[in-house]
Short mmCIF file of C-alpha atoms and ligand atoms in Angstrom, two decimals:
data_model
loop_
_atom_site.label_atom_id
_atom_site.label_comp_id
_atom_site.label_asym_id
_atom_site.label_seq_id
_atom_site.Cartn_x
_atom_site.Cartn_y
_atom_site.Cartn_z
CA MET G 1 24.84 66.50 1.87
CA LYS G 2 22.04 69.19 1.82
CA ALA G 3 23.17 72.48 0.90
CA ALA G 4 21.13 75.93 0.48
CA LEU G 5 21.54 79.66 -0.09
CA ALA G 6 19.60 81.36 2.61
CA GLY G 7 18.31 84.84 2.99
CA PRO G 8 18.47 87.04 6.06
CA GLY G 9 15.34 85.59 7.62
CA GLY G 10 16.46 82.07 7.22
CA GLU G 11 14.26 81.47 3.83
CA LEU G 12 15.85 79.21 1.43
CA LEU G 13 16.51 80.78 -1.74
CA HIS G 14 17.97 77.75 -3.57
CA GLN G 15 18.43 74.15 -2.36
CA ALA G 16 20.58 71.19 -3.57
CA ARG G 17 21.73 67.67 -2.44
CA ARG G 18 24.33 65.53 -3.34
CA ALA G 19 26.15 62.29 -1.99
CA THR G 20 28.90 62.47 0.44
CA GLY G 21 31.12 60.03 -1.44
CA ARG G 22 32.23 58.62 1.79
CA GLU G 23 32.83 55.29 0.24
CA ARG G 24 35.85 56.99 -1.27
CA GLY G 25 37.23 58.03 2.10
CA PRO G 26 37.38 61.02 4.42
CA GLU G 27 39.51 63.17 2.07
CA ALA G 28 36.89 62.66 -0.80
CA VAL G 29 34.14 63.77 1.63
CA VAL G 30 36.11 66.99 2.50
CA ALA G 31 36.75 67.73 -1.07
CA GLY G 32 33.19 67.31 -1.79
CA ILE G 33 32.10 69.61 0.82
CA LEU G 34 34.40 72.24 -0.45
CA ASP G 35 33.23 71.85 -4.14
CA PHE G 36 29.73 71.94 -3.17
CA ALA G 37 29.98 75.26 -1.20
CA ALA G 38 32.00 76.83 -3.97
CA GLU G 39 29.67 75.82 -6.67
CA LEU G 40 26.74 77.08 -4.65
CA ARG G 41 28.42 80.36 -3.81
CA ALA G 42 29.10 80.82 -7.61
CA TYR G 43 25.53 79.91 -8.44
CA GLY G 44 24.46 82.58 -5.96
CA ALA G 45 26.79 85.31 -7.50
CA ASP G 46 24.92 84.54 -11.10
CA ARG G 47 21.57 84.28 -9.73
CA PHE G 48 21.35 86.95 -7.22
CA GLY G 49 24.05 89.32 -8.48
CA GLU G 50 26.22 88.81 -5.45
CA PRO G 51 28.05 86.05 -3.90
CA ALA G 52 27.16 84.71 -0.38
CA GLY G 53 28.69 86.75 2.31
CA ALA G 54 29.22 84.07 4.99
CA ALA G 55 28.99 80.39 5.13
CA GLY G 56 27.64 77.85 7.88
CA VAL G 57 28.42 74.12 7.75
CA ALA G 58 26.81 71.56 10.08
CA VAL G 59 28.69 68.08 10.43
CA PRO G 60 27.84 64.85 12.58
CA GLY G 61 30.06 63.33 15.15
CA ILE G 62 32.45 65.66 17.38
CA VAL G 63 32.78 69.00 16.54
CA ASP G 64 34.96 71.68 18.10
CA ALA G 65 32.94 74.66 16.89
CA GLU G 66 35.19 77.31 18.60
CA ARG G 67 38.37 75.95 16.83
CA GLY G 68 36.30 75.30 13.59
CA VAL G 69 37.52 71.68 13.53
CA ALA G 70 35.42 68.51 12.66
CA VAL G 71 37.12 66.40 15.33
CA TYR G 72 35.57 62.97 14.52
CA ALA G 73 32.66 61.17 12.81
CA ALA G 74 32.46 57.48 12.96
CA ASN G 75 30.31 57.23 9.46
CA LEU G 76 32.70 59.78 7.40
CA GLY G 77 35.85 58.48 9.02
CA TRP G 78 37.58 61.86 9.47
CA ARG G 79 39.61 63.08 12.21
CA ASP G 80 40.68 66.67 13.08
CA VAL G 81 39.54 68.39 9.89
CA PRO G 82 39.93 72.12 9.99
CA LEU G 83 36.95 72.69 8.06
CA ARG G 84 36.28 76.42 8.81
CA THR G 85 39.78 77.16 7.54
CA LEU G 86 39.40 75.09 4.50
CA LEU G 87 36.19 76.60 3.52
CA GLY G 88 37.23 80.03 4.17
CA GLU G 89 40.11 79.67 1.91
CA ARG G 90 38.17 78.03 -0.68
CA LEU G 91 35.29 80.78 -0.50
CA GLY G 92 37.48 83.80 -1.02
CA GLY G 93 37.89 84.55 2.61
CA ILE G 94 34.25 85.07 3.74
CA PRO G 95 33.55 84.13 7.41
CA VAL G 96 32.49 80.50 8.04
CA ALA G 97 30.87 78.94 10.94
CA LEU G 98 31.02 75.19 11.91
CA GLY G 99 28.44 73.57 14.08
CA HIS G 100 27.46 70.07 15.18
CA ASP G 101 24.49 68.79 13.17
CA VAL G 102 21.92 68.16 15.93
CA ARG G 103 22.72 71.41 17.72
CA THR G 104 22.43 73.23 14.45
CA GLY G 105 19.24 71.69 13.70
CA GLY G 106 18.13 72.52 17.21
CA LEU G 107 19.10 76.17 16.58
CA ALA G 108 16.83 76.36 13.58
CA GLU G 109 13.87 74.63 15.37
CA GLY G 110 14.34 76.97 18.39
CA ARG G 111 14.47 80.24 16.35
CA ILE G 112 12.21 79.47 13.30
CA GLY G 113 10.70 76.17 13.92
CA ALA G 114 8.76 74.41 16.57
CA GLY G 115 10.29 76.31 19.50
CA GLN G 116 10.04 79.76 18.04
CA GLY G 117 10.42 82.36 20.73
CA ALA G 118 10.97 79.96 23.42
CA ASP G 119 13.90 81.14 25.80
CA ARG G 120 14.55 77.74 26.90
CA PHE G 121 14.00 74.62 24.85
CA LEU G 122 15.11 70.94 24.39
CA PHE G 123 15.38 69.38 20.81
CA VAL G 124 15.47 65.66 20.79
CA PRO G 125 15.41 63.93 17.36
CA LEU G 126 14.69 60.29 17.41
CA GLY G 127 16.49 58.82 14.31
CA THR G 128 19.14 56.20 13.86
CA GLY G 129 20.22 57.17 17.38
CA ILE G 130 19.06 59.86 19.71
CA ALA G 131 20.67 63.13 20.40
CA GLY G 132 19.73 66.41 21.81
CA ALA G 133 20.19 70.19 21.51
CA ILE G 134 19.89 72.31 24.66
CA GLY G 135 18.61 75.89 23.58
CA ILE G 136 19.17 78.69 25.78
CA ASP G 137 18.07 82.27 24.89
CA GLY G 138 18.56 81.96 21.04
CA ARG G 139 21.82 79.72 21.10
CA VAL G 140 22.46 76.01 21.53
CA GLU G 141 24.73 74.93 24.51
CA ALA G 142 27.63 72.86 23.10
CA GLY G 143 29.29 72.08 26.69
CA ALA G 144 32.88 72.32 27.65
CA HIS G 145 34.01 69.71 25.32
CA GLY G 146 31.15 69.57 22.64
CA PHE G 147 29.23 66.63 24.14
CA ALA G 148 26.26 68.49 25.60
CA GLY G 149 22.76 67.26 24.97
CA GLU G 150 23.71 63.57 24.39
CA ILE G 151 20.65 62.25 25.93
CA GLY G 152 20.67 59.10 23.90
CA HIS G 153 23.32 57.85 26.02
CA VAL G 154 21.57 58.39 29.33
CA VAL G 155 21.08 55.07 31.04
CA VAL G 156 17.53 54.38 31.28
CA ARG G 157 17.47 50.62 31.75
CA PRO G 158 20.80 49.67 33.99
CA GLY G 159 22.27 46.50 32.78
CA GLY G 160 20.12 46.47 29.68
CA ILE G 161 21.12 46.14 26.04
CA ALA G 162 24.70 47.06 25.19
CA CYS G 163 25.46 50.33 23.25
CA PRO G 164 28.28 51.03 20.88
CA CYS G 165 29.21 53.88 23.31
CA GLY G 166 30.40 51.24 25.96
CA GLN G 167 27.57 51.69 28.22
CA ARG G 168 24.57 49.13 28.74
CA GLY G 169 20.79 50.41 28.78
CA CYS G 170 21.29 53.86 27.01
CA LEU G 171 18.08 55.58 25.79
CA GLU G 172 18.87 55.30 22.18
CA ARG G 173 18.85 51.48 22.35
CA PHE G 174 15.22 51.48 23.38
CA ALA G 175 13.52 54.52 21.84
CA SER G 176 15.26 55.42 18.59
CA ALA G 177 13.60 54.79 15.47
CA SER G 178 16.28 51.94 14.71
CA ALA G 179 15.69 50.42 18.17
CA VAL G 180 11.97 50.30 17.65
CA SER G 181 12.39 48.76 14.21
CA GLN G 182 14.58 46.06 15.38
CA ALA G 183 12.27 45.41 18.19
CA TRP G 184 9.16 45.33 16.07
CA ALA G 185 11.04 43.13 13.30
CA GLN G 186 11.74 40.59 15.91
CA VAL G 187 8.17 40.50 17.34
CA CYS G 188 6.48 40.42 14.09
CA GLY G 189 8.81 37.97 12.27
CA ASP G 190 9.26 40.37 9.29
CA PRO G 191 12.90 41.33 9.22
CA GLY G 192 12.09 44.21 6.94
CA ALA G 193 9.42 45.68 9.10
CA ASP G 194 10.40 49.19 10.62
CA ALA G 195 9.23 51.70 13.19
CA ALA G 196 6.60 53.16 10.82
CA ASP G 197 5.07 49.67 10.47
CA CYS G 198 4.89 49.29 14.08
CA ALA G 199 3.36 52.74 14.34
CA LYS G 200 0.67 51.64 11.82
CA ALA G 201 0.22 48.25 13.55
CA VAL G 202 -0.41 50.27 16.86
CA GLU G 203 -3.06 52.23 15.09
CA SER G 204 -4.81 49.27 13.88
CA GLY G 205 -4.81 47.95 17.44
CA ASP G 206 -2.31 45.05 17.34
CA ALA G 207 -1.49 44.09 21.09
CA ARG G 208 2.12 43.12 20.18
CA ALA G 209 2.76 46.45 18.54
CA LEU G 210 1.22 48.26 21.37
CA ALA G 211 3.64 46.46 23.71
CA VAL G 212 6.81 47.25 21.54
CA TRP G 213 5.65 50.87 21.33
CA GLN G 214 4.88 51.30 24.92
CA ASP G 215 8.33 50.12 25.97
CA ALA G 216 9.84 52.70 23.83
CA VAL G 217 7.59 55.36 25.04
CA ASP G 218 8.23 54.54 28.76
CA ALA G 219 12.18 54.49 28.02
CA LEU G 220 11.85 57.77 26.27
CA ALA G 221 9.68 59.34 29.13
CA ASP G 222 12.34 58.06 31.73
CA GLY G 223 15.19 59.89 29.61
CA LEU G 224 13.04 63.10 29.00
CA VAL G 225 12.16 63.30 32.65
CA THR G 226 15.91 63.14 33.50
CA ALA G 227 16.47 65.91 31.12
CA LEU G 228 13.72 68.19 32.20
CA THR G 229 14.51 67.58 35.87
CA LEU G 230 18.03 69.12 34.85
CA LEU G 231 17.10 71.66 32.33
CA ASP G 232 13.46 72.77 32.99
CA PRO G 233 12.94 73.54 29.54
CA ARG G 234 9.76 75.53 28.40
CA VAL G 235 9.25 73.50 25.47
CA LEU G 236 10.39 69.86 24.33
CA ILE G 237 10.61 69.47 20.71
CA ILE G 238 10.75 65.79 19.48
CA GLY G 239 11.81 65.33 15.95
CA GLY G 240 13.32 62.46 13.66
CA GLY G 241 11.67 59.40 12.08
CA LEU G 242 9.82 58.30 15.10
CA ALA G 243 8.04 61.72 15.69
CA GLU G 244 6.52 61.14 12.07
CA ALA G 245 3.90 58.82 13.91
CA GLY G 246 2.46 61.97 14.99
CA GLU G 247 -0.28 61.64 17.78
CA THR G 248 0.38 58.00 17.95
CA LEU G 249 3.60 58.97 19.59
CA PHE G 250 2.78 62.34 21.36
CA THR G 251 -0.39 61.17 23.07
CA PRO G 252 1.00 58.49 24.94
CA LEU G 253 4.43 60.24 25.51
CA ARG G 254 2.75 63.19 27.01
CA ASP G 255 0.74 60.80 29.36
CA ALA G 256 3.90 59.11 30.13
CA VAL G 257 5.88 62.10 30.93
CA ARG G 258 3.09 63.61 32.93
CA ARG G 259 2.80 60.39 35.26
CA ARG G 260 6.49 60.72 36.01
CA VAL G 261 6.85 64.42 37.09
CA THR G 262 6.35 65.41 40.67
CA PHE G 263 7.56 69.05 41.43
CA GLN G 264 9.00 69.69 37.91
CA LYS G 265 6.99 72.02 35.59
CA LEU G 266 5.55 70.10 32.60
CA PRO G 267 7.00 71.45 29.27
CA GLU G 268 4.97 71.92 26.27
CA ILE G 269 5.96 68.60 24.23
CA VAL G 270 5.85 69.37 20.57
CA PRO G 271 6.72 67.64 17.19
CA ALA G 272 9.74 69.42 15.16
CA ALA G 273 8.63 71.60 12.49
CA LEU G 274 11.40 71.79 9.88
CA GLY G 275 12.09 68.06 9.24
CA ASP G 276 15.21 67.33 7.45
CA THR G 277 15.87 70.76 6.27
CA ALA G 278 16.58 71.94 10.08
CA GLY G 279 20.28 71.42 9.64
CA CYS G 280 20.55 73.35 6.60
CA LEU G 281 18.44 76.15 7.94
CA GLY G 282 20.48 76.22 11.11
CA ALA G 283 23.70 76.41 9.33
CA GLY G 284 22.25 79.52 7.39
CA LEU G 285 21.38 81.04 10.69
CA MET G 286 24.95 80.56 11.93
CA ALA G 287 26.27 82.11 8.80
CA TRP G 288 23.98 85.02 9.19
CA ASP G 289 24.90 85.59 12.88
CA LEU G 290 28.58 86.00 11.83
CA LEU G 291 27.53 88.81 9.32
CA ASP G 292 25.04 90.41 11.86
CA THR G 293 27.93 90.42 14.57
CA ALA G 294 30.61 91.58 12.03
CA ALA G 295 32.00 94.92 12.93
CA PRO G 296 32.84 97.62 11.96
CA PRO G 297 30.05 98.27 9.36
CA ALA G 298 32.85 99.23 6.82
CA SER G 299 34.47 96.00 6.79
CA PRO G 300 34.32 94.18 3.47
CA ALA G 301 32.13 91.25 5.12
CA SER G 302 29.35 93.39 6.31
CA THR G 303 29.27 95.79 3.47
CA SER G 304 28.06 92.95 1.21
CA THR G 305 25.35 91.51 3.64
CA ALA G 306 22.24 93.43 2.62
CA SER G 307 20.99 91.12 -0.18
CA THR G 308 23.54 88.31 0.41
CA ALA G 309 22.87 84.77 0.90
CA ALA G 310 24.85 82.24 2.98
CA THR G 311 25.64 78.69 2.23
CA ALA G 312 25.01 75.77 4.29
CA ALA G 313 25.99 72.04 3.84
CA THR G 314 25.04 69.13 6.09
CA PRO G 315 26.30 65.74 5.89
CA PRO G 316 23.79 63.16 7.01
CA GLU G 317 23.03 62.60 10.68
CA VAL G 318 24.66 59.69 12.69
CA THR G 319 25.37 59.01 16.05
CA THR G 320 28.74 59.36 17.54
ZN1 LIG T 401 25.10 54.68 24.73
#
């Protein structure tokens, strides 16, 4: 878990990390989140003279942001945890926002990161899996059931490799950092080799690495073109482990997307700017949004906003 106290502009005033304790079960994880947030709030009160006025939390899996419920997360093992209510009670009744980890990270990338100022963007982190956040006018679209943006499960190779989601040929089976690691380990014969090693081999001109890399880039471009045909984003923000390859990824990716579009407008394709603090920053922004929209001005929540910090906790990213 990553947590922070965030100022009104999203600036991180204090950061902390600790393990989720997920090996002790979902109840321990929830208790850990509540303790972490309460300790951070107490620290803020000591350090800044006033406790956090609101809290934001981002969690993986399926999230019902409207009801404030963490519905399901495969790696944390929980089901239907009313996190917003639990946190509100633990934090003395301050307003709490609950969000999905990738969409929350996308909110931060869109507002204060790589998409700063873009009215329409798509944020796609390439990590263990692939997810997406659809940014529209300063907010991130969750969809009717909380599944919007799941570009990793767009089928790009019909009949291809089986995916845990039940489908075959999903994008994340070909273009996630894990998929590239797996493919490269198999080709180079070193079971410990990963996507970063593959990128290095590409840079040194290894033809086998180049073939693995180009397969991933082509699959990614197929998936992204489907997304941009539907969404027409102004900026396409690519993050996650695979994006750390820099131009080794972005140069062939821009080419591959350009070759595939016909009538569509080519969006700007840029690397994510906030790294693994995106979720934390986004949770802080959600918390500040609660305070900014809190009315009337005389309410206890908003009277204490001026110099107040918000807490944010983010358990690690996983695919659903
Ligand atoms: Zn899938």
